[in-house]
C-alpha positions as a printed NumPy array, in Angstrom:
array([[-20.933,   2.075,  -0.159],
       [-17.919,  -0.111,   0.604],
       [-17.411,  -1.503,   4.094],
       [-14.272,  -0.368,   5.811],
       [-11.72 ,  -3.052,   6.71 ],
       [-10.304,  -0.851,   9.471],
       [-12.302,  -2.384,  12.4  ],
       [-11.1  ,  -5.884,  11.48 ],
       [ -7.515,  -4.689,  11.181],
       [ -7.688,  -2.92 ,  14.54 ],
       [ -8.875,  -6.123,  16.247],
       [ -6.076,  -8.122,  14.603],
       [ -3.493,  -5.557,  15.691],
       [ -4.712,  -5.514,  19.274],
       [ -4.557,  -9.328,  19.442],
       [ -0.995,  -9.323,  18.106],
       [  0.403,  -6.833,  20.653],
       [  1.161,  -9.403,  23.42 ],
       [  2.807, -11.778,  20.942],
       [  4.99 ,  -9.045,  19.458],
       [  6.097,  -7.78 ,  22.877],
       [  7.137, -11.267,  24.03 ],
       [  9.366, -12.175,  21.087],
       [ 13.121, -11.668,  21.38 ],
       [ 14.72 ,  -9.373,  18.84 ],
       [ 16.08 , -11.157,  15.763],
       [ 18.907,  -9.869,  13.604],
       [ 17.586,  -8.279,  10.411],
       [ 17.551, -10.469,   7.321],
       [ 19.25 ,  -9.355,   4.159],
       [ 16.563,  -7.939,   1.844],
       [ 15.471, -10.224,  -0.954],
       [ 14.955,  -8.4  ,  -4.254],
       [ 12.176,  -9.873,  -6.364],
       [ 10.488,  -8.026,  -9.175],
       [  7.212,  -9.315, -10.527],
       [  5.347,  -7.138, -12.983],
       [  1.904,  -7.942, -14.241],
       [  0.034,  -5.789, -16.702],
       [ -3.575,  -6.925, -16.85 ],
       [ -6.47 ,  -4.774, -17.961],
       [ -4.273,  -1.709, -17.592],
       [ -3.114,  -2.491, -14.034],
       [  0.49 ,  -2.695, -12.84 ],
       [  1.981,  -4.463,  -9.832],
       [  5.599,  -4.734,  -8.7  ],
       [  7.479,  -6.358,  -5.854],
       [ 10.834,  -5.287,  -4.44 ],
       [ 11.035,  -2.064,  -6.439],
       [  9.171,   1.22 ,  -6.92 ],
       [  6.272,   1.658,  -9.322],
       [  6.291,   5.063, -11.006],
       [  3.168,   6.11 , -12.885],
       [  4.485,   8.567, -15.449],
       [  2.787,  11.733, -16.778],
       [  0.179,  10.857, -19.391],
       [ -0.182,   7.258, -18.123],
       [ -3.605,   5.948, -17.147],
       [ -3.682,   2.75 , -15.096],
       [ -6.576,   0.758, -13.726],
       [ -4.818,  -0.143, -10.431],
       [ -1.252,   0.367,  -9.142],
       [  0.248,  -1.91 ,  -6.463],
       [  3.743,  -2.198,  -4.981],
       [  4.902,  -4.772,  -2.429],
       [  8.171,  -3.819,  -0.699],
       [  8.328,  -0.653,  -2.781],
       [  6.721,   2.742,  -3.27 ],
       [  4.007,   3.835,  -5.688],
       [  4.746,   7.296,  -7.078],
       [  2.037,   8.927,  -9.191],
       [  3.513,  11.811, -11.186],
       [  1.835,  15.04 , -12.306],
       [ -0.523,  14.313, -15.192],
       [ -0.877,  10.597, -14.39 ],
       [ -4.258,   9.011, -13.583],
       [ -5.161,   5.799, -11.757],
       [ -8.79 ,   4.865, -12.474],
       [ -9.28 ,   2.65 ,  -9.399],
       [ -6.999,   2.107,  -6.416],
       [ -3.361,   2.547,  -5.414],
       [ -1.77 ,   0.354,  -2.735],
       [  1.706,   0.008,  -1.277],
       [  2.533,  -2.803,   1.135],
       [  5.663,  -2.025,   3.169],
       [  6.099,   1.068,   1.058],
       [  4.841,   4.597,   0.511],
       [  2.238,   6.085,  -1.794],
       [  3.238,   9.513,  -3.095],
       [  0.951,  11.628,  -5.258],
       [  2.635,  14.621,  -6.841],
       [  0.728,  17.839,  -7.539],
       [ -1.481,  17.251, -10.596],
       [ -1.77 ,  13.47 , -10.082],
       [ -5.201,  11.849,  -9.739],
       [ -6.501,   8.632,  -8.197],
       [-10.198,   8.011,  -8.829],
       [-10.451,   5.313,  -6.146],
       [ -8.739,   4.751,  -2.796],
       [ -5.107,   5.101,  -1.731],
       [ -3.733,   2.684,   0.9  ],
       [ -0.326,   2.098,   2.443],
       [  0.274,  -0.816,   4.815],
       [  3.491,  -0.245,   6.722],
       [  4.336,   3.088,   5.117],
       [  3.08 ,   6.607,   4.593],
       [  0.617,   8.167,   2.196],
       [  1.716,  11.583,   0.9  ],
       [ -0.727,  13.714,  -1.105],
       [  0.852,  16.935,  -2.324],
       [ -1.213,  20.083,  -2.85 ],
       [ -3.   ,  19.902,  -6.206],
       [ -3.122,  16.095,  -6.315],
       [ -6.566,  14.487,  -6.053],
       [ -7.857,  11.287,  -4.411],
       [-11.569,  10.819,  -5.124],
       [-11.906,   7.996,  -2.578],
       [-10.317,   7.433,   0.833],
       [ -6.678,   7.765,   1.91 ],
       [ -5.44 ,   5.242,   4.499],
       [ -2.015,   4.768,   6.108],
       [ -1.718,   1.813,   8.491],
       [  1.627,   1.555,  10.243],
       [  2.667,   4.906,   8.819],
       [  1.566,   8.512,   8.513],
       [ -1.015,  10.211,   6.344],
       [  0.425,  13.499,   5.081],
       [ -1.958,  15.813,   3.241],
       [ -1.041,  19.336,   2.153],
       [ -4.77 ,  20.106,   1.84 ],
       [ -7.522,  18.07 ,   3.494],
       [ -9.887,  18.778,   0.584],
       [ -7.585,  16.933,  -1.864],
       [ -9.054,  13.67 ,  -0.51 ],
       [-12.765,  13.168,  -1.21 ],
       [-13.387,  10.247,   1.156],
       [-12.253,   9.184,   4.604],
       [ -8.787,  10.036,   5.885],
       [ -7.349,   7.325,   8.152],
       [ -3.93 ,   7.053,   9.75 ],
       [ -3.241,   4.354,  12.339],
       [  0.042,   3.622,  14.07 ],
       [  0.724,   2.139,  17.458],
       [  4.176,   2.524,  18.956],
       [  5.607,   0.515,  21.825],
       [  9.181,   1.148,  22.977],
       [  9.829,   3.168,  19.843],
       [  8.685,   0.386,  17.481],
       [  5.571,   0.664,  15.325],
       [  3.555,  -2.451,  16.161],
       [  1.273,  -2.174,  13.126],
       [  4.288,  -2.04 ,  10.802],
       [  5.802,  -5.049,  12.625],
       [  2.564,  -7.029,  12.304],
       [  2.4  ,  -6.351,   8.573],
       [  6.073,  -7.257,   8.174],
       [  5.687, -10.533,  10.074],
       [  2.673, -11.524,   8.015],
       [  4.545, -10.882,   4.772],
       [  7.828, -12.45 ,   5.924],
       [  6.143, -15.814,   6.463],
       [  5.866, -16.271,   2.718],
       [  8.572, -14.575,   0.631],
       [  7.395, -16.02 ,  -2.679],
       [  5.971, -13.71 ,  -5.289],
       [  2.22 , -14.061,  -5.685],
       [  1.338, -11.424,  -8.23 ],
       [ -0.63 , -13.479, -10.721],
       [ -2.267, -12.873, -14.056],
       [ -5.801, -14.299, -14.213],
       [ -5.229, -15.202, -17.871],
       [ -2.616, -17.778, -16.776],
       [ -5.424, -19.898, -15.32 ],
       [ -7.379, -20.099, -18.601],
       [ -7.401, -23.499, -20.23 ],
       [ -8.489, -24.452, -23.698],
       [-11.111, -27.189, -23.534]])
């Protein structure tokens, strides 16, 4: 059984609360659009755009940074789906055999979709039409202070420190001896 990373994240969030409350508000930065797609072993990852898993597609993993992951009816993800500063949306008839996670956004599982593992929304909401459509744990954690979601802010600050794209293909590291 996999260990949950939720206790560690909760401690990190609670430590960040005083620092977030003390900082003056900064004007919002213009969004930087970067798209990095990597197809490795049947997985897909994007940054700065949405990842749509189309009907009939079968992926190993699906990941979006600064974008949503939308799994359409008839699409299957064999492992996990993750969205960082984005949403995960599973339409009726979609299936994820692993876990579904959104950091800084919501997870939406429509009636008739199936998540075999856990569904987690940190810094957003977990919206399930039917509780039984998720086989594992159902976790939603948000913490608001003065109308601002502190978990979403923490995730955003961590990602804003390094705006470079880091979606890598392991095959790029192979060298011929």
